[in-house]
Amino acid sequence: AQSVTQPDIHITVSEGASLELRCNYSYGATPYLFWYVQSPGQGLQLLLKYFSGDTLVQGIKGFEAEFKRSQSSFNLRKPSVHWSDAAEYFCAVGAPGFKAAGNKLTFGGGTRVLVKP
Amino acid sequence: GAGVSQSPSNKVTEKGKDVELRCDPISGHTALYWYRQSLGQGLEFLIYFQGNSAPDKSGLPSDRFSAERTGGSVSTLTIQRTQQEDSAVYLCASSLGRGAFTDTQYFGPGTRLTVL
């Protein structure tokens, strides 16, 4: 079964500084990879996704993520953080190859980002 | 267009009571998912519906949990004889369902369930 690890539970970053959130997955093949953001009181919003092709993926709100097969990682980055980026971020894995099972997502534990003024 | 909606937004119940949580998916989405977000377990998959196919119930934690989807649209998650460990935010998501692997799931705001 697949699993996802987000090593950092909390990250504090100054506004305008760069941000990198780590995500490592365990899966026997190349999974489908996602980053979601959850703002306080809100549902999950998809930031970006990777299925195949170019390993650097651009998403919404100025985020990007890079798939590194050799490291089983899919880290999320943003060059300059805004106060509105304070939220919880979830990395998720979907497992292709199980047609009857849809695309059940397995989520990491989340990383809470605090933005200092 | 409207997103995924869930009701109620908050539900407080007493231990042992049954509760029903409702999800209205995005119009035209044939795939529907339920997830649970709790402090101890993080975000976990519960159940998946795709069109008229039998649902994938592999994530339901016990037989007290059940879900149905009527007319291929609205879904209800029912928890019988609620326990305190059922306290969590229950999230619903829907997707187009045209191709299970590449569909993007769109999430509702969730129902926060508190069992006293």
PDB file of C-alpha atoms in Angstrom, chain A:
ATOM      1  CA  ALA A   1       0.000   0.000   0.000  1.00  0.00           C
ATOM      2  CA  GLN A   2       1.128   3.504  -0.661  1.00  0.00           C
ATOM      3  CA  SER A   3       2.082   5.963   2.054  1.00  0.00           C
ATOM      4  CA  VAL A   4       2.987   9.620   2.255  1.00  0.00           C
ATOM      5  CA  THR A   5       5.257  11.352   4.736  1.00  0.00           C
ATOM      6  CA  GLN A   6       5.427  15.059   5.361  1.00  0.00           C
ATOM      7  CA  PRO A   7       8.344  15.381   7.769  1.00  0.00           C
ATOM      8  CA  ASP A   8       7.596  18.924   8.890  1.00  0.00           C
ATOM      9  CA  ILE A   9       4.515  19.403  11.037  1.00  0.00           C
ATOM     10  CA  HIS A  10       4.973  23.145  11.351  1.00  0.00           C
ATOM     11  CA  ILE A  11       6.972  25.661   9.358  1.00  0.00           C
ATOM     12  CA  THR A  12       7.271  29.353  10.129  1.00  0.00           C
ATOM     13  CA  VAL A  13       8.415  31.635   7.346  1.00  0.00           C
ATOM     14  CA  SER A  14       8.690  35.391   6.998  1.00  0.00           C
ATOM     15  CA  GLU A  15       6.548  37.142   4.439  1.00  0.00           C
ATOM     16  CA  GLY A  16       8.499  37.504   1.226  1.00  0.00           C
ATOM     17  CA  ALA A  17      10.810  34.609   2.004  1.00  0.00           C
ATOM     18  CA  SER A  18      10.880  31.378   0.047  1.00  0.00           C
ATOM     19  CA  LEU A  19       9.040  28.279   1.169  1.00  0.00           C
ATOM     20  CA  GLU A  20       9.695  24.599   0.596  1.00  0.00           C
ATOM     21  CA  LEU A  21       7.477  21.832   1.929  1.00  0.00           C
ATOM     22  CA  ARG A  22       8.747  18.298   1.841  1.00  0.00           C
ATOM     23  CA  CYS A  23       6.816  15.251   0.755  1.00  0.00           C
ATOM     24  CA  ASN A  24       8.072  11.695   0.436  1.00  0.00           C
ATOM     25  CA  TYR A  25       5.985   8.827  -0.792  1.00  0.00           C
ATOM     26  CA  SER A  26       6.199   5.088  -0.820  1.00  0.00           C
ATOM     27  CA  TYR A  27       4.749   3.255  -3.788  1.00  0.00           C
ATOM     28  CA  GLY A  28       5.895   0.492  -6.096  1.00  0.00           C
ATOM     29  CA  ALA A  29       5.574   2.497  -9.266  1.00  0.00           C
ATOM     30  CA  THR A  30       5.124   6.121 -10.224  1.00  0.00           C
ATOM     31  CA  PRO A  31       2.044   7.332  -8.440  1.00  0.00           C
ATOM     32  CA  TYR A  32      -0.119  10.296  -9.166  1.00  0.00           C
ATOM     33  CA  LEU A  33       0.915  13.122  -6.865  1.00  0.00           C
ATOM     34  CA  PHE A  34      -1.039  16.064  -5.562  1.00  0.00           C
ATOM     35  CA  TRP A  35      -0.668  19.038  -3.278  1.00  0.00           C
ATOM     36  CA  TYR A  36      -3.730  20.470  -1.583  1.00  0.00           C
ATOM     37  CA  VAL A  37      -4.067  23.512   0.650  1.00  0.00           C
ATOM     38  CA  GLN A  38      -6.570  23.905   3.458  1.00  0.00           C
ATOM     39  CA  SER A  39      -7.154  27.368   4.827  1.00  0.00           C
ATOM     40  CA  PRO A  40      -8.843  27.749   8.219  1.00  0.00           C
ATOM     41  CA  GLY A  41     -12.468  26.700   7.998  1.00  0.00           C
ATOM     42  CA  GLN A  42     -12.161  25.856   4.325  1.00  0.00           C
ATOM     43  CA  GLY A  43     -12.184  22.657   2.351  1.00  0.00           C
ATOM     44  CA  LEU A  44      -9.202  21.329   0.487  1.00  0.00           C
ATOM     45  CA  GLN A  45      -8.157  23.175  -2.633  1.00  0.00           C
ATOM     46  CA  LEU A  46      -5.952  21.584  -5.264  1.00  0.00           C
ATOM     47  CA  LEU A  47      -2.706  23.487  -5.826  1.00  0.00           C
ATOM     48  CA  LEU A  48      -1.131  21.234  -8.438  1.00  0.00           C
ATOM     49  CA  LYS A  49      -0.823  17.661  -9.588  1.00  0.00           C
ATOM     50  CA  TYR A  50       1.640  15.396 -11.350  1.00  0.00           C
ATOM     51  CA  PHE A  51       0.717  12.458 -13.517  1.00  0.00           C
ATOM     52  CA  SER A  52       3.551  12.146 -16.018  1.00  0.00           C
ATOM     53  CA  GLY A  53       5.869  14.145 -18.236  1.00  0.00           C
ATOM     54  CA  ASP A  54       7.726  17.232 -17.092  1.00  0.00           C
ATOM     55  CA  THR A  55       8.791  16.683 -13.511  1.00  0.00           C
ATOM     56  CA  LEU A  56       8.469  20.365 -12.606  1.00  0.00           C
ATOM     57  CA  VAL A  57       4.819  21.210 -12.203  1.00  0.00           C
ATOM     58  CA  GLN A  58       3.358  24.674 -11.959  1.00  0.00           C
ATOM     59  CA  GLY A  59       0.262  25.263  -9.901  1.00  0.00           C
ATOM     60  CA  ILE A  60      -1.990  28.024  -8.730  1.00  0.00           C
ATOM     61  CA  LYS A  61      -1.035  30.855  -6.395  1.00  0.00           C
ATOM     62  CA  GLY A  62       2.576  30.818  -7.582  1.00  0.00           C
ATOM     63  CA  PHE A  63       3.358  27.335  -6.277  1.00  0.00           C
ATOM     64  CA  GLU A  64       5.426  24.720  -8.042  1.00  0.00           C
ATOM     65  CA  ALA A  65       6.502  21.200  -7.202  1.00  0.00           C
ATOM     66  CA  GLU A  66       9.201  18.912  -8.489  1.00  0.00           C
ATOM     67  CA  PHE A  67       8.893  15.147  -8.792  1.00  0.00           C
ATOM     68  CA  LYS A  68      12.150  13.345  -8.111  1.00  0.00           C
ATOM     69  CA  ARG A  69      11.815   9.638  -8.726  1.00  0.00           C
ATOM     70  CA  SER A  70      15.239   8.810  -7.292  1.00  0.00           C
ATOM     71  CA  GLN A  71      14.285  10.398  -3.987  1.00  0.00           C
ATOM     72  CA  SER A  72      10.596   9.422  -4.006  1.00  0.00           C
ATOM     73  CA  SER A  73       9.855  13.044  -3.333  1.00  0.00           C
ATOM     74  CA  PHE A  74       7.428  15.696  -4.513  1.00  0.00           C
ATOM     75  CA  ASN A  75       8.411  18.885  -2.717  1.00  0.00           C
ATOM     76  CA  LEU A  76       6.335  22.035  -2.966  1.00  0.00           C
ATOM     77  CA  ARG A  77       7.957  25.427  -3.366  1.00  0.00           C
ATOM     78  CA  LYS A  78       7.065  29.062  -3.549  1.00  0.00           C
ATOM     79  CA  PRO A  79       9.686  31.756  -4.169  1.00  0.00           C
ATOM     80  CA  SER A  80       8.026  34.513  -2.140  1.00  0.00           C
ATOM     81  CA  VAL A  81       5.403  33.810   0.490  1.00  0.00           C
ATOM     82  CA  HIS A  82       2.424  36.064   1.109  1.00  0.00           C
ATOM     83  CA  TRP A  83       0.548  36.318   4.400  1.00  0.00           C
ATOM     84  CA  SER A  84      -2.427  34.673   2.715  1.00  0.00           C
ATOM     85  CA  ASP A  85      -0.371  31.512   2.238  1.00  0.00           C
ATOM     86  CA  ALA A  86      -0.732  30.704   5.928  1.00  0.00           C
ATOM     87  CA  ALA A  87      -2.620  27.427   5.863  1.00  0.00           C
ATOM     88  CA  GLU A  88      -2.170  23.693   6.128  1.00  0.00           C
ATOM     89  CA  TYR A  89      -0.705  21.883   3.158  1.00  0.00           C
ATOM     90  CA  PHE A  90      -1.292  18.264   2.309  1.00  0.00           C
ATOM     91  CA  CYS A  91       0.608  16.063  -0.077  1.00  0.00           C
ATOM     92  CA  ALA A  92      -1.370  13.158  -1.483  1.00  0.00           C
ATOM     93  CA  VAL A  93      -0.778  10.097  -3.572  1.00  0.00           C
ATOM     94  CA  GLY A  94      -3.185   8.346  -5.889  1.00  0.00           C
ATOM     95  CA  ALA A  95      -2.474   4.818  -7.009  1.00  0.00           C
ATOM     96  CA  PRO A  96      -3.029   4.111 -10.692  1.00  0.00           C
ATOM     97  CA  GLY A  97      -3.711   0.611 -11.858  1.00  0.00           C
ATOM     98  CA  PHE A  98      -6.773  -0.107  -9.760  1.00  0.00           C
ATOM     99  CA  LYS A  99      -9.532   0.708 -12.169  1.00  0.00           C
ATOM    100  CA  ALA A 100     -12.288  -0.432  -9.883  1.00  0.00           C
ATOM    101  CA  ALA A 101     -10.980   1.625  -7.023  1.00  0.00           C
ATOM    102  CA  GLY A 102     -11.061   5.032  -8.536  1.00  0.00           C
ATOM    103  CA  ASN A 103      -8.352   7.378  -7.445  1.00  0.00           C
ATOM    104  CA  LYS A 104      -8.395   6.990  -3.706  1.00  0.00           C
ATOM    105  CA  LEU A 105      -6.029   9.505  -2.267  1.00  0.00           C
ATOM    106  CA  THR A 106      -3.630   8.725   0.528  1.00  0.00           C
ATOM    107  CA  PHE A 107      -2.688  11.877   2.363  1.00  0.00           C
ATOM    108  CA  GLY A 108       0.335  12.888   4.339  1.00  0.00           C
ATOM    109  CA  GLY A 109      -0.092  14.257   7.821  1.00  0.00           C
ATOM    110  CA  GLY A 110       0.019  17.849   6.641  1.00  0.00           C
ATOM    111  CA  THR A 111       2.351  20.779   7.229  1.00  0.00           C
ATOM    112  CA  ARG A 112       1.022  23.875   8.900  1.00  0.00           C
ATOM    113  CA  VAL A 113       2.601  27.050   7.552  1.00  0.00           C
ATOM    114  CA  LEU A 114       2.732  30.182   9.645  1.00  0.00           C
ATOM    115  CA  VAL A 115       3.718  33.445   7.980  1.00  0.00           C
ATOM    116  CA  LYS A 116       5.432  36.132  10.023  1.00  0.00           C
ATOM    117  CA  PRO A 117       4.967  39.743   8.969  1.00  0.00           C
TER     118      PRO A 117
END
